[in-house]
mmCIF file of C-alpha atoms in Angstrom:
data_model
loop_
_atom_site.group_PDB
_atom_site.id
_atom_site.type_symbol
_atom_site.label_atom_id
_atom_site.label_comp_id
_atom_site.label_asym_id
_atom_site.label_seq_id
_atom_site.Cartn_x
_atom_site.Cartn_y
_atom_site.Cartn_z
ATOM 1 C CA UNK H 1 3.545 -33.008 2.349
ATOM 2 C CA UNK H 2 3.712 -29.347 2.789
ATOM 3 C CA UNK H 3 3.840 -26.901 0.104
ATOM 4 C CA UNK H 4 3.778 -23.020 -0.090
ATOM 5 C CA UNK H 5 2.285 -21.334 -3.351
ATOM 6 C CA UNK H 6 2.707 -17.487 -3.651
ATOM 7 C CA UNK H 7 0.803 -16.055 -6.587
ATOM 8 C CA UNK H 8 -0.330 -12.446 -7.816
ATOM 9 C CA UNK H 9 -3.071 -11.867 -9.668
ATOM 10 C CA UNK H 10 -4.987 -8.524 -10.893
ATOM 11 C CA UNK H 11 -8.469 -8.015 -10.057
ATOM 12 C CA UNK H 12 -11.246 -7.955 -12.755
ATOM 13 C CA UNK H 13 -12.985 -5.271 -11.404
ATOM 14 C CA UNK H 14 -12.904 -2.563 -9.352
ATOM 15 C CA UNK H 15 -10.921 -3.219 -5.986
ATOM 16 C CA UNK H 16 -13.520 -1.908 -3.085
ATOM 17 C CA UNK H 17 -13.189 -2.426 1.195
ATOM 18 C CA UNK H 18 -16.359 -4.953 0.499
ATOM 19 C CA UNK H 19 -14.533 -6.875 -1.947
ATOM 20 C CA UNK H 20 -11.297 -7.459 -0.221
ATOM 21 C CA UNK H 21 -13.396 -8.304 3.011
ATOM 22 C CA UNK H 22 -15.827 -10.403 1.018
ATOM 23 C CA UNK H 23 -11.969 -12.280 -0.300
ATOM 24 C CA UNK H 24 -11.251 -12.985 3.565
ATOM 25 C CA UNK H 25 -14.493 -13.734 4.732
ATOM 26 C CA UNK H 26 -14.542 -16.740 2.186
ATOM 27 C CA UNK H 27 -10.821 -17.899 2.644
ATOM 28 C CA UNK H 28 -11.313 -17.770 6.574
ATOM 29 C CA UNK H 29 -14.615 -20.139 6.145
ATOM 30 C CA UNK H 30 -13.255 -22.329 4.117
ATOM 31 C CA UNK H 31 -9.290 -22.611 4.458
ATOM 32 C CA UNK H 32 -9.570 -24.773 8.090
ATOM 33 C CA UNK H 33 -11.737 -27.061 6.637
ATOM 34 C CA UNK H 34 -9.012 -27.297 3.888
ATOM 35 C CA UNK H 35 -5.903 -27.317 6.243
ATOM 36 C CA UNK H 36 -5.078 -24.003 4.406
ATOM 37 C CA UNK H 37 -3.062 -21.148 5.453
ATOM 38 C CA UNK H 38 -1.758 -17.787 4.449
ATOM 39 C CA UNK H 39 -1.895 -14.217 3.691
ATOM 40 C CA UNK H 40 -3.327 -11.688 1.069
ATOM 41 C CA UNK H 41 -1.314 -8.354 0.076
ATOM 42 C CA UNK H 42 -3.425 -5.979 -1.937
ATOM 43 C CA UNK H 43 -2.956 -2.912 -3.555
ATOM 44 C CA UNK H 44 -5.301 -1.253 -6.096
ATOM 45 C CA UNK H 45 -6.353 -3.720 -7.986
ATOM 46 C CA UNK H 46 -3.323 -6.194 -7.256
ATOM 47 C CA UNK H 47 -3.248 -8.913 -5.551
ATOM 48 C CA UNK H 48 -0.147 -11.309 -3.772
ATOM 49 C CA UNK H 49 -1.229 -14.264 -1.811
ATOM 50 C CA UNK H 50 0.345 -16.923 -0.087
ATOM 51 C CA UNK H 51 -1.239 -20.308 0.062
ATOM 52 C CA UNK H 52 0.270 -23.266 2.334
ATOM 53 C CA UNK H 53 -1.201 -26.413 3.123
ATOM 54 C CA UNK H 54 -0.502 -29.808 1.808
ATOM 55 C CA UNK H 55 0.114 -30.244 -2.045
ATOM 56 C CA UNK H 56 -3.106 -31.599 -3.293
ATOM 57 C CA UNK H 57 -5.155 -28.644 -1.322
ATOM 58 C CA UNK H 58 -3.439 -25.924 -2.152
ATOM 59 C CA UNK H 59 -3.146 -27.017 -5.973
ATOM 60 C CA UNK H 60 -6.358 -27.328 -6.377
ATOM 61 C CA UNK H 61 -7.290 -24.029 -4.442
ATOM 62 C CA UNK H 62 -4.828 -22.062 -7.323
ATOM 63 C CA UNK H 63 -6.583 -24.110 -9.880
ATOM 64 C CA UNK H 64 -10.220 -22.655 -8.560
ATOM 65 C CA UNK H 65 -8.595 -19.037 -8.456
ATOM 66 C CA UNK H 66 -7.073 -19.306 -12.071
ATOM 67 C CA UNK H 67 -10.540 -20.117 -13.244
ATOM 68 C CA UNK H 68 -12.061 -17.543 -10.834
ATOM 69 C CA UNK H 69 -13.786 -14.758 -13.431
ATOM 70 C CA UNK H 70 -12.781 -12.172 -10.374
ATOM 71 C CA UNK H 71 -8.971 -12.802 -11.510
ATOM 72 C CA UNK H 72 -7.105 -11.794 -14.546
ATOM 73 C CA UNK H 73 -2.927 -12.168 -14.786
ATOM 74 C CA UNK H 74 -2.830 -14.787 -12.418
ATOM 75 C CA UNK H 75 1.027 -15.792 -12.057
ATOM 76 C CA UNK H 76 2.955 -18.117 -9.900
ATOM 77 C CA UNK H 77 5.670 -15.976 -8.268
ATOM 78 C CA UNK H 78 7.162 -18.804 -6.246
ATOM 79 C CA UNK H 79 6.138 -22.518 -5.194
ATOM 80 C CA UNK H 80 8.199 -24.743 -2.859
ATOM 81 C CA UNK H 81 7.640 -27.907 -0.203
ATOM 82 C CA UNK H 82 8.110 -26.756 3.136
ATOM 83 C CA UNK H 83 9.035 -28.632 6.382
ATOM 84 C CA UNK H 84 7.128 -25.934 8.347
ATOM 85 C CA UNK H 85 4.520 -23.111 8.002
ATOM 86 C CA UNK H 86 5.342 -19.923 7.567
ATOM 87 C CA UNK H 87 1.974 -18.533 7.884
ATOM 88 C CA UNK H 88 0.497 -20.854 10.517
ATOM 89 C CA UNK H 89 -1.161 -17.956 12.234
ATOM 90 C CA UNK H 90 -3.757 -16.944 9.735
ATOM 91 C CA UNK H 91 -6.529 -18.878 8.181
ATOM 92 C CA UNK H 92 -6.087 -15.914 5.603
ATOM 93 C CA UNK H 93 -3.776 -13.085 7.157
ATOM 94 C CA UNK H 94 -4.611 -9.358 5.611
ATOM 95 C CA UNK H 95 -1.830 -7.434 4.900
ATOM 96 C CA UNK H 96 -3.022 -3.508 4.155
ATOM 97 C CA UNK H 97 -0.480 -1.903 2.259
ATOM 98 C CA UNK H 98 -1.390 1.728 3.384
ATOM 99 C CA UNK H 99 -0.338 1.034 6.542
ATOM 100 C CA UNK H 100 2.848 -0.095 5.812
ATOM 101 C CA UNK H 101 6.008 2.244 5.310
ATOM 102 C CA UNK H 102 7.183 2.522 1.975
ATOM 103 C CA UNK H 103 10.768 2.126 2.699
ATOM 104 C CA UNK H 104 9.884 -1.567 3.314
ATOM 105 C CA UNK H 105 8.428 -2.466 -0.434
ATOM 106 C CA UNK H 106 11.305 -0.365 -1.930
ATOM 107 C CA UNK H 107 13.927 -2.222 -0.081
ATOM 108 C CA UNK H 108 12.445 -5.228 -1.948
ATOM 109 C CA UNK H 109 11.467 -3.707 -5.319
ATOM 110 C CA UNK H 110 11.995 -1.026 -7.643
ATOM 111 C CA UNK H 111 9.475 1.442 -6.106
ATOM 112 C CA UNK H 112 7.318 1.913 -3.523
ATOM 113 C CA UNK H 113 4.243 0.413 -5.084
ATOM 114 C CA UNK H 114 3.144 -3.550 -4.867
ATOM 115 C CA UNK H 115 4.387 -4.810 -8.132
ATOM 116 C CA UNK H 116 4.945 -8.524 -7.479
ATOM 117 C CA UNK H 117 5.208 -8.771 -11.435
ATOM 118 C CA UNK H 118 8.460 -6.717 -11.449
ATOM 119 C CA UNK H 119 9.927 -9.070 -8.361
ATOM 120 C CA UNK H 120 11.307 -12.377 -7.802
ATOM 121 C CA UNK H 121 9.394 -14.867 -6.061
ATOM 122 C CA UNK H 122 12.430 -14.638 -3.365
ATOM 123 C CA UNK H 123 12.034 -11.242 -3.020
ATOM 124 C CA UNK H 124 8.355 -11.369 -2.534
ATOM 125 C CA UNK H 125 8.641 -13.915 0.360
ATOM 126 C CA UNK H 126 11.199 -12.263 2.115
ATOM 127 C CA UNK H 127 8.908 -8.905 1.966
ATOM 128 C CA UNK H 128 5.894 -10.797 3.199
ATOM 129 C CA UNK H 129 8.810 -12.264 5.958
ATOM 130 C CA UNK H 130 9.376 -8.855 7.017
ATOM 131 C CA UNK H 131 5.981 -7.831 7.158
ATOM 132 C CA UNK H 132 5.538 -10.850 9.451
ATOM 133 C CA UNK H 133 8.558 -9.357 11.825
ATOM 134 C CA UNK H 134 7.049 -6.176 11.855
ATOM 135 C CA UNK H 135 3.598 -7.129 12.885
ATOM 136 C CA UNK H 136 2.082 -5.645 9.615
ATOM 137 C CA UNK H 137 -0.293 -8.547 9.215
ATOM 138 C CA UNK H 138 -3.786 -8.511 10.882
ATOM 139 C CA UNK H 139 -6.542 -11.475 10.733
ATOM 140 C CA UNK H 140 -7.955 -14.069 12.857
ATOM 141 C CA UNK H 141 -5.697 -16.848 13.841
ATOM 142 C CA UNK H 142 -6.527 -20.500 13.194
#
């Protein structure tokens, strides 16, 4: 069975280009083997990921981030069975939140900053929808 887990989380540390691409490098290794799919928003040092795959994988892959010392404020923003993949294209999609015009996140939230905190998980996934529409997410495909 199908599930798809969205989650945000803040980052430990300082948020660097090396650390988001070290984040990618390690989901695109190691999500195929796991039948994993899905996409990372970041901004600062916030983080909104999807994860989809079936139930016992992706569980157990938000179990290994909650525990993850790199992660603080991990939430669940929304978590659902799916008949299909929304995110089929990306071993780990990249989302870069520069990039993309602020009218978009404040058409889903209260301002033009990532705050997946302040939004419902419905709201988030029809934000990272429209991102998808709009081409705004980069990353190999499976």
């Amino acid at each position: 069975m199908l599930v798809r887990l969205l989650y945000a989380s803040h980052s430990a540390k300082p948020v660097t280009s090396d650390t988001v691409e070290s984040i990618l490098a390690q989901s695109r290794k190691h999500n195929p083997r796991l039948g994993i799919t899905g996409i990372l928003c970041q901004s600062g040092d916030t983080f909104m990921q999807v994860l989809e795959g079936g139930r016992t994988a992706v569980n157990l892959l938000y179990n290994d981030i909650v525990r993850d010392a790199r992660h603080k404020n991990v939430v669940v923003l929304h978590y659902e069975e799916a008949d299909q993949r929304r995110f089929a294209g990306w071993t780990m999609g990249q989302v870069n939140l520069a990039k993309v015009n602020p009218s978009i996140l404040l058409k889903y939230s209260e301002t033009t900053t990532l705050d997946p905190y302040a939004m419902s998980g419905k709201a988030a996934m029809a934000l990272l929808e429209e991102l998808i529409a709009t081409a705004q997410i980069v990353g190999r495909a499976c």
